[in-house]
Coordinates of C-alpha atoms in Angstrom, one line a residue:
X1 CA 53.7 -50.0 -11.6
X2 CA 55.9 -51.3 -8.9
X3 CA 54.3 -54.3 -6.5
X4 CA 55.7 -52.5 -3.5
X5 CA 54.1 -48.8 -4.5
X6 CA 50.7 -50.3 -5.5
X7 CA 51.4 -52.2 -2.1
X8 CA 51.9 -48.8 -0.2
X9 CA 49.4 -46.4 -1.5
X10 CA 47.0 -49.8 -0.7
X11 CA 47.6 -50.3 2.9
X12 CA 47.3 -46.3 3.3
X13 CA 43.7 -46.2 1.8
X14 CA 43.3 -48.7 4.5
X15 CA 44.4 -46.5 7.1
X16 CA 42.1 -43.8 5.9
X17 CA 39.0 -46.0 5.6
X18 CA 39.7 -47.2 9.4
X19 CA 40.4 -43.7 10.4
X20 CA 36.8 -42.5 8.8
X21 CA 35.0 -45.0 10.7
X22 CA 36.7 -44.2 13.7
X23 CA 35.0 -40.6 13.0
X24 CA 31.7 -42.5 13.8
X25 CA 33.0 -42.9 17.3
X26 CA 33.7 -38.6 17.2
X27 CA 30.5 -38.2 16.2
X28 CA 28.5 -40.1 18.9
X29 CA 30.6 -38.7 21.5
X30 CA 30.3 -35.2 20.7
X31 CA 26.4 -35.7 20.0
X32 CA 25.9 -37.5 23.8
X33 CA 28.4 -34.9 25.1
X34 CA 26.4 -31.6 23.8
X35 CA 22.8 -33.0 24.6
X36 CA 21.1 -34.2 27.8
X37 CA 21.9 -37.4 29.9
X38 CA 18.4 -39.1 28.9
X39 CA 19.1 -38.9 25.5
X40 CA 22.1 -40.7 25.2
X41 CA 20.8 -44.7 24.2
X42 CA 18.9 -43.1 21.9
X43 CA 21.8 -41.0 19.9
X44 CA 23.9 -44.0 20.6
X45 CA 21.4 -46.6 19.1
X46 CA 21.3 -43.9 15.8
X47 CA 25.0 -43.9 15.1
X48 CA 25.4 -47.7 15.6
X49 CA 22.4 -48.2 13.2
X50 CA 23.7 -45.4 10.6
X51 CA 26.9 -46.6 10.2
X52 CA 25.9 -50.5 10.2
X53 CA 22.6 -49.4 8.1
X54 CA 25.2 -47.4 6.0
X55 CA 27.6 -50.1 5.3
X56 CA 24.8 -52.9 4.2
X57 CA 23.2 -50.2 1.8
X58 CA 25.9 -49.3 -0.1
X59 CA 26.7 -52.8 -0.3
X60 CA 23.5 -53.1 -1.4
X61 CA 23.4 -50.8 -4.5
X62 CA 25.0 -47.4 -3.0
X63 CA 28.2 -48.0 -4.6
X64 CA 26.6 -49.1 -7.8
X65 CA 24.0 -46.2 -8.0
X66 CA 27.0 -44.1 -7.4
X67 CA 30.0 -45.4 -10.1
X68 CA 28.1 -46.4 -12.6
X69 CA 30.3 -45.6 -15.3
X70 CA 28.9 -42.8 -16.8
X71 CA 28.5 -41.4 -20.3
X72 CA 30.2 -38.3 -20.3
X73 CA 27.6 -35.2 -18.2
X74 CA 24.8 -37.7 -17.8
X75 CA 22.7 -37.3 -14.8
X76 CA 23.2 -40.7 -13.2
X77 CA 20.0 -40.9 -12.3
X78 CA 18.2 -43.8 -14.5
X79 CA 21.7 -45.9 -14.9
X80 CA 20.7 -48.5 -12.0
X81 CA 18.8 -51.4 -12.0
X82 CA 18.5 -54.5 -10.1
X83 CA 21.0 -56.4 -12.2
X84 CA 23.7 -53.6 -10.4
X85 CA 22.5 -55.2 -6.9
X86 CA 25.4 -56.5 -4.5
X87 CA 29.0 -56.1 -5.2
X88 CA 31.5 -58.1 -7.0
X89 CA 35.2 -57.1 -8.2
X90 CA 35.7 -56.6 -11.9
X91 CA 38.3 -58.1 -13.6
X92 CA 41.5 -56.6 -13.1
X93 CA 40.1 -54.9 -9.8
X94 CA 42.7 -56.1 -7.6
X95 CA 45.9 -55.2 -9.9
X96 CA 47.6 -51.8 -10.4
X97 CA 45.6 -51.7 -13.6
X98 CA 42.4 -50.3 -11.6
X99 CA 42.4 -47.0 -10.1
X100 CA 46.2 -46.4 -11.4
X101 CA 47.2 -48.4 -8.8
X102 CA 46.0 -46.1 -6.0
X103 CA 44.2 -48.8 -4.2
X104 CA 42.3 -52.3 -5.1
X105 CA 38.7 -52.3 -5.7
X106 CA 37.4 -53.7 -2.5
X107 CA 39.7 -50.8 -0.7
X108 CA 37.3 -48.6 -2.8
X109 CA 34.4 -49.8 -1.9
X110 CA 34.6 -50.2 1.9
X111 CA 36.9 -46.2 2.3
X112 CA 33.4 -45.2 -0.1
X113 CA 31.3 -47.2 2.6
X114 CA 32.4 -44.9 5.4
X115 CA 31.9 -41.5 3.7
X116 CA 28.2 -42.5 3.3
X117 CA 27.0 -42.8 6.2
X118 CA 29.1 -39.3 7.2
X119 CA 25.4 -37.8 5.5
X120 CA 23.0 -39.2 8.1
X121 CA 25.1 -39.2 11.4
X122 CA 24.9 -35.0 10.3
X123 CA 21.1 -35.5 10.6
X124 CA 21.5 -37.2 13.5
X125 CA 22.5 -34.8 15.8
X126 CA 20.2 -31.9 14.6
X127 CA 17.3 -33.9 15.5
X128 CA 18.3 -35.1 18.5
X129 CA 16.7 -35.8 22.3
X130 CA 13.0 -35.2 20.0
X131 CA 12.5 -37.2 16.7
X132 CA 11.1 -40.8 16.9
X133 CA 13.6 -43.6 16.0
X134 CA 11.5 -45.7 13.7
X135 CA 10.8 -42.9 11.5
X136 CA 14.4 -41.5 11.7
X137 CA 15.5 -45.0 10.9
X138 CA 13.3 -45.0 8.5
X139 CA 14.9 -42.0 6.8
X140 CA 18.3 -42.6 7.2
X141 CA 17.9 -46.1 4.4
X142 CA 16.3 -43.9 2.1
X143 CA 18.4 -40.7 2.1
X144 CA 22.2 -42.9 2.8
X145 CA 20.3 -45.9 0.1
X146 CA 19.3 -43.5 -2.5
X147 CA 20.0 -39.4 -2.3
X148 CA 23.5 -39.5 -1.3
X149 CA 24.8 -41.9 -4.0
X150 CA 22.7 -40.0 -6.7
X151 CA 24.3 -36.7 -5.4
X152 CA 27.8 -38.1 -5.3
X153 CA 27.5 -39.9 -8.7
X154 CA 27.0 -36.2 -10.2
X155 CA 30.5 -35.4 -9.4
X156 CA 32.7 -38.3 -8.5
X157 CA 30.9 -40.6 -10.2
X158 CA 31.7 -39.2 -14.0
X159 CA 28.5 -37.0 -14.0
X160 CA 27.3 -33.7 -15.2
X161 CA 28.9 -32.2 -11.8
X162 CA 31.9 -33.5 -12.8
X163 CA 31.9 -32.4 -16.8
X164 CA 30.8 -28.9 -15.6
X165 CA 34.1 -28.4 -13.9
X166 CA 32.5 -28.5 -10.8
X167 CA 35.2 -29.6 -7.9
X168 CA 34.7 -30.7 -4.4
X169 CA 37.9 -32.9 -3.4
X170 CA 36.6 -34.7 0.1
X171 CA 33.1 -33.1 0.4
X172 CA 32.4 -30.0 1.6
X173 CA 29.1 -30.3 -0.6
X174 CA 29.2 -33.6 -1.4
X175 CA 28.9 -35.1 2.1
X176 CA 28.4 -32.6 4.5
X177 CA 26.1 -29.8 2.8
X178 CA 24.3 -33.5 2.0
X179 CA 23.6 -33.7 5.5
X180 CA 22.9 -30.4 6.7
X181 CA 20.4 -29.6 3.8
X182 CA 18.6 -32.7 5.6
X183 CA 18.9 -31.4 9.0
X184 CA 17.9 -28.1 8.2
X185 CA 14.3 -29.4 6.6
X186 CA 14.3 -32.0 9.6
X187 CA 14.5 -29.6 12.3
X188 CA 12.2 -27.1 10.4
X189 CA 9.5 -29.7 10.4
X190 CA 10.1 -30.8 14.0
X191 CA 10.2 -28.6 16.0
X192 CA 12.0 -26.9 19.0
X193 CA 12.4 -28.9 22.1
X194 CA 10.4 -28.2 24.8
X195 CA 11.9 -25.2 26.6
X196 CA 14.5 -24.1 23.9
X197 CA 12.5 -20.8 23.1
X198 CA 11.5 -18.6 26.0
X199 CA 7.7 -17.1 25.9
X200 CA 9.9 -13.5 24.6
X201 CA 10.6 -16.0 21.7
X202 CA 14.5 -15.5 23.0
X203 CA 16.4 -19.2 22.7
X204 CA 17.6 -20.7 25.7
X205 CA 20.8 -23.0 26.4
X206 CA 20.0 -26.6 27.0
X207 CA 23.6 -27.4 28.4
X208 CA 25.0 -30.9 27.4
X209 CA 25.7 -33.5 30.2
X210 CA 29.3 -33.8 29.3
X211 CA 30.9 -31.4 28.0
X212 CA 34.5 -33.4 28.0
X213 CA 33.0 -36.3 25.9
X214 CA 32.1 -33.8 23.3
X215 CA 35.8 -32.5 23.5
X216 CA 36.8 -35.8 23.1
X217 CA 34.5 -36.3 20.1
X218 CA 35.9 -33.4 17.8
X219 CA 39.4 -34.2 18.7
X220 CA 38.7 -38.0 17.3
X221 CA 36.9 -35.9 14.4
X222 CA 40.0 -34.2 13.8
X223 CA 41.9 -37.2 13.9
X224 CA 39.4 -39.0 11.3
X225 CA 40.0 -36.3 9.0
X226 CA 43.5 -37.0 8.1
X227 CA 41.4 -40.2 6.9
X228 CA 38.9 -38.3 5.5
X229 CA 40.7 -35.6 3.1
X230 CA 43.9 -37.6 3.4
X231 CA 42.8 -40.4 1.6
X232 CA 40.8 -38.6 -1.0
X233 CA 44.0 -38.2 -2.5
X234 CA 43.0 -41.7 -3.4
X235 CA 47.0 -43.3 -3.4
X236 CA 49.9 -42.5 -1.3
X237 CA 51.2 -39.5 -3.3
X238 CA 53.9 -38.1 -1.2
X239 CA 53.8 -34.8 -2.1
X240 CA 50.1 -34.6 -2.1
X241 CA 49.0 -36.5 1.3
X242 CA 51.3 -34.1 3.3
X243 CA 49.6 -31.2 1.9
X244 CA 46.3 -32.5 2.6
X245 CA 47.1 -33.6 5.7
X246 CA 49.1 -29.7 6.4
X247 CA 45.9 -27.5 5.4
X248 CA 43.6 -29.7 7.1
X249 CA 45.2 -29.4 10.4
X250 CA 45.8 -25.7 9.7
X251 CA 42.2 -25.0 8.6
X252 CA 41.2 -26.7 12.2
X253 CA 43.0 -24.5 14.3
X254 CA 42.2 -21.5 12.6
X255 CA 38.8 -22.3 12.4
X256 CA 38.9 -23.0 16.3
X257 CA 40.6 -19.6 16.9
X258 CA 38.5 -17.8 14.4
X259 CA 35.0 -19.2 16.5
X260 CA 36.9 -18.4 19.6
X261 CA 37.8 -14.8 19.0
X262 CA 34.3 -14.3 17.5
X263 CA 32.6 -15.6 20.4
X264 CA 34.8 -13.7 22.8
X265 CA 34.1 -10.6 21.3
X266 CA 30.4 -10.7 20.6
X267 CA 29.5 -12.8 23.9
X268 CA 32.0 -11.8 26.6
X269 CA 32.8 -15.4 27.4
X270 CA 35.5 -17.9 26.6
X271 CA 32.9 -20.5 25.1
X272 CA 34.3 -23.9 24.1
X273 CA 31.5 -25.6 22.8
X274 CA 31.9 -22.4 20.4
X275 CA 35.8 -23.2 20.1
X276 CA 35.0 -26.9 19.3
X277 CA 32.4 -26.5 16.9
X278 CA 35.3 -23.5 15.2
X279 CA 37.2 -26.4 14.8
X280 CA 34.8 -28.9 13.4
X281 CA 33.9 -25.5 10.9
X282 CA 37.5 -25.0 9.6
X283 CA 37.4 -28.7 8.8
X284 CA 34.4 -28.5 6.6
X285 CA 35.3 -25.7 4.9
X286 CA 38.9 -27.2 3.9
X287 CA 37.5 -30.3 2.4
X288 CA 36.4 -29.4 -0.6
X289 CA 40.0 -28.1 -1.6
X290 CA 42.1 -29.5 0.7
X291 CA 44.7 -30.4 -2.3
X292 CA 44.5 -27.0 -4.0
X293 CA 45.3 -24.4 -1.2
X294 CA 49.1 -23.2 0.0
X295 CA 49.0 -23.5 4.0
X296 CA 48.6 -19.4 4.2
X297 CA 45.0 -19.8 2.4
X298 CA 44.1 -22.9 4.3
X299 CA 44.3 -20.9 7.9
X300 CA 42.2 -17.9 5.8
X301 CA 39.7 -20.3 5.0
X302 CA 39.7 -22.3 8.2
X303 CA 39.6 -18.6 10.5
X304 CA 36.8 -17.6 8.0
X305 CA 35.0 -21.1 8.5
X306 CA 34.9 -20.2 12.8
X307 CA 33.6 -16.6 11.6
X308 CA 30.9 -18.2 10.0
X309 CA 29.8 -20.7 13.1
X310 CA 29.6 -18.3 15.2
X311 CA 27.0 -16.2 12.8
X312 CA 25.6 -19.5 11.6
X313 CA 24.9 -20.4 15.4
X314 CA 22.8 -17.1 16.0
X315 CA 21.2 -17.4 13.0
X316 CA 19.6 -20.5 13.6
X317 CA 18.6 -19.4 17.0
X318 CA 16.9 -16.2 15.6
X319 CA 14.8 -18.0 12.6
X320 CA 13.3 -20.1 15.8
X321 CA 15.3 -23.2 14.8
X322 CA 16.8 -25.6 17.1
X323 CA 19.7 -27.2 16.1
X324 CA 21.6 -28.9 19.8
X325 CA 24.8 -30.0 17.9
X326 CA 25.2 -27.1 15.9
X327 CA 24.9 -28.9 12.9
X328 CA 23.7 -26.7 10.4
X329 CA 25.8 -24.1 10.7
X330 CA 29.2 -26.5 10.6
X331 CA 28.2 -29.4 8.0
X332 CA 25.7 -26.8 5.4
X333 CA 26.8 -23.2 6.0
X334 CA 30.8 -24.2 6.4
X335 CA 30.1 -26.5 3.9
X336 CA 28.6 -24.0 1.5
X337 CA 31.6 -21.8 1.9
X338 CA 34.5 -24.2 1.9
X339 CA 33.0 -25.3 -1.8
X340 CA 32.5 -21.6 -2.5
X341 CA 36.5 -21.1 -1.5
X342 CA 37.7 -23.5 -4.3
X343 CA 36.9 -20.5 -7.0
X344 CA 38.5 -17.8 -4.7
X345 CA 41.8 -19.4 -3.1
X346 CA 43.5 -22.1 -4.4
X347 CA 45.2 -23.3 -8.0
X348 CA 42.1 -23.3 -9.5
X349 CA 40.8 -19.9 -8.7
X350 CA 38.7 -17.5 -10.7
X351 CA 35.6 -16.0 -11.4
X352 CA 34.3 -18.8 -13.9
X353 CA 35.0 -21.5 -10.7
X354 CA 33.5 -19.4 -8.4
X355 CA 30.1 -19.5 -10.4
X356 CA 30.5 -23.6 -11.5
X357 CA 31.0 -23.9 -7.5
X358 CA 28.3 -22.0 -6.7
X359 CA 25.8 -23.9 -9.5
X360 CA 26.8 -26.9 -7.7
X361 CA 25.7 -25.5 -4.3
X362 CA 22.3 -24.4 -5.5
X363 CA 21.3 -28.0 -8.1
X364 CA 22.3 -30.0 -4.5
X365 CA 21.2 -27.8 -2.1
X366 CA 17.8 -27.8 -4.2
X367 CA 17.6 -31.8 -4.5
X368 CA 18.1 -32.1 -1.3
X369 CA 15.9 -30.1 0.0
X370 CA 13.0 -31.3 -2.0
X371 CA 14.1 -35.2 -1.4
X372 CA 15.0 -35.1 2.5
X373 CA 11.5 -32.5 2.8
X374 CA 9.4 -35.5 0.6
X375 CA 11.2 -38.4 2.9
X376 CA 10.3 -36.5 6.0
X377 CA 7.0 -35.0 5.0
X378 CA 5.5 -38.7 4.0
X379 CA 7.0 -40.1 7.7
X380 CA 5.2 -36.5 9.4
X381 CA 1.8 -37.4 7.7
X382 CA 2.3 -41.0 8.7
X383 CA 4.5 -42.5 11.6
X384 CA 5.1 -39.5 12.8
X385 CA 8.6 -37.7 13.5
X386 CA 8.0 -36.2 16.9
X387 CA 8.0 -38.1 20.4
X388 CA 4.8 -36.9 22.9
X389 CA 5.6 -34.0 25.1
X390 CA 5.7 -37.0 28.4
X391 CA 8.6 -39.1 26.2
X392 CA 10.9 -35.5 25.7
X393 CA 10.2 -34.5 29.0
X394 CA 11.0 -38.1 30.5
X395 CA 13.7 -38.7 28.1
X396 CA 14.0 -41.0 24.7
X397 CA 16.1 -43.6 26.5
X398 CA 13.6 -45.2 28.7
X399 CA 10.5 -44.7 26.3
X400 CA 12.0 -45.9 23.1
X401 CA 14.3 -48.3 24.7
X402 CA 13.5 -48.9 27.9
X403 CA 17.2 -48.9 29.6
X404 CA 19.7 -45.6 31.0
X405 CA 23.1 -44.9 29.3
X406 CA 24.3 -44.5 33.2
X407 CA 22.7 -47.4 35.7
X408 CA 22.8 -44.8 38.8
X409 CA 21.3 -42.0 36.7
X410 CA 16.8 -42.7 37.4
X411 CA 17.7 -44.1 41.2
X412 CA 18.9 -40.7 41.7
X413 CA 16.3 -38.6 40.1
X414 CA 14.1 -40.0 42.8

């Protein structure tokens, strides 16, 4: 391969690793943005820890758990050991000999290093403004250390996922059902907050303290996802990135106008919390075939994606569930049905996908559900997940860490 190709496609997984991490910034924003100002050191103190957490457990033995180098369907479970601790390049990992020249082997290890922490920022904002921080901690380095590496070595590491047929290009199942699976056991075993559920048993809206910040967090999101599906490529394939990067976009607006629309309709009301969270929908459901779809089925998928968050929402609210992101019904239902779209849009389309896509959904939806409800169900029965009803009402910032996000904000509650 030419020096000055291998050079290229290179310094663009770079740019996509830096522009995943910068999603970390989207996330905290739009997390502090859509919950209550005494919350916000604690969902800030979470993201710093999840992605710095993150990055030293995959170092760790994430990345070895989850390339191991496979015999061909194996499960991927049993293949590590403490010989696979730390990281060290193989021979040949910095030439054009490893990965076809798409990127060196530290490149792939630190653009992999972003994506998995992606899994418990997800968590993150489900739970917030009511879940203690040591246990959340707590579950964060065993579900980022251990379950997402084992789920991801299924498919993208060489495992049975992967010798089904099963495809999920960036993660629509991969990373962000991962997540949502998580946050749907987590919030089912906390808890509403105080006040979310009227004594009728009909929800009630906890507005966020700043709703620009959480503006500005999906449109960083949106930006970190021409990282995100853009470098799944995994080189600088001309023809290939600009697709990606096309349907993405696409699938984000539509998904935005499809929420908006919806909500318009159903509620009377132009809601943009509903318009961004569209947005942040159409970009989960694109990623799992972001390379497969003509720009027509992208904006199908994406308007279907804001369909879905708007039912996904309600949903929630009506099972008694209390989700103040909106996180399940972006990062699990949109991600459900953007993996589900591979076998009915796209190049690869057809009834046989449609069913190995939908196997895939159920055997990770399944392991996560027992794995994140064993994590959290030990920590319940132990530390506890749940602050007392004094630290909710007085807010998580001074109890757990003794300090305001804003220096004015207690002076003038007095």
């Amino acid at each position: 391969m030419d020096a000055g190709l291998f050079t290229a496609n290179n310094v663009w997984m770079m740019v996509a690793t830096a522009l995943v991490f910068f999603m970390h910034t989207g996330f905290a924003f739009l997390e502090i943005g859509l919950t209550r100002q005494k919350n916000t050191i604690n969902i800030l103190f979470k993201n710093i820890f999840i992605i710095t957490g993150g990055l030293l457990l995959y170092y760790a033995w994430g990345f070895n758990l989850m390339y191991p180098g496979f015999e061909e369907g194996d499960m991927g479970i049993l293949k590590f050991s403490m010989d696979s601790f730390g990281i060290a390049a193989p021979e040949g990992g910095m030439t054009a000999e490893y990965a076809d020249g798409g990127y060196t082997w530290w490149t792939d290890f630190l653009f992999q290093g972003m994506f998995a922490a992606t899994a418990a920022t997800i968590v993150s904002g489900a739970v917030a403004e009511r879940m203690k921080i040591g246990s959340f901690m707590i579950f964060t380095v065993i579900y980022v250390g251990l379950v997402y590496p084992i789920v991801g070595a299924w498919k993208w590491g060489g495992g049975f996922l992967d010798s089904w047929g099963f495809y999920d290009f960036a993660g629509s199942t991969l990373v962000h059902s991962v997540g949502g699976w998580a946050a749907l056991v987590a919030i089912f075993l906390l808890g509403s907050r105080i006040g979310k559920f009227g004594k009728d048993g009909k929800p009630k809206a906890i507005p966020g303290h700043s709703i620009p910040m959480a503006t500005a967090g999906v449109l960083i999101l949106w930006l970190g996802w021409f990282g995100f599906n853009g470098g799944s490529v995994l080189s600088a394939d001309p023809a290939l990135t600009s697709l990606v990067l096309v349907t993405t976009s696409l699938a984000a607006a539509a998904g935005g106008f499809g929420a908006m629309i919806t909500s318009t309709i159903l509620y009377k009301n132009l809601d943009l919390t509903m318009f961004l969270n569209g947005i942040l929908g159409g970009l989960v459901g694109i990623t799992a075939g972001a390379d497969l779809m003509s720009p027509n089925e992208a904006v199908v998928i994406g308007f279907i994606a804001g369909i879905i968050i708007v039912g996904g929402v309600a949903l929630v609210d009506k099972i008694k569930l209390d989700d103040p992101v909106g996180a399940v019904a972006v990062h699990l239902i949109c991600g459900i049905w953007g993996t589900l779209a591979v076998g009915i849009f796209g190049s690869m389309a057809s009834g046989a996908q449609f069913m190995t896509q939908l196997y895939g959904v159920l055997i990770v939806g399944g392991f996560c559900i027992v794995t994140s409800g064993l994590i959290l169900g030990v920590l319940k029965a132990t530390l506890g997940l749940r602050v007392s009803k004094e630290e909710e009402v007085e807010g998580l910032d001074i109890h757990e860490h003794g300090m305001d996000a804003y220096a004015d904000f207690r002076m003038n509650q007095h």
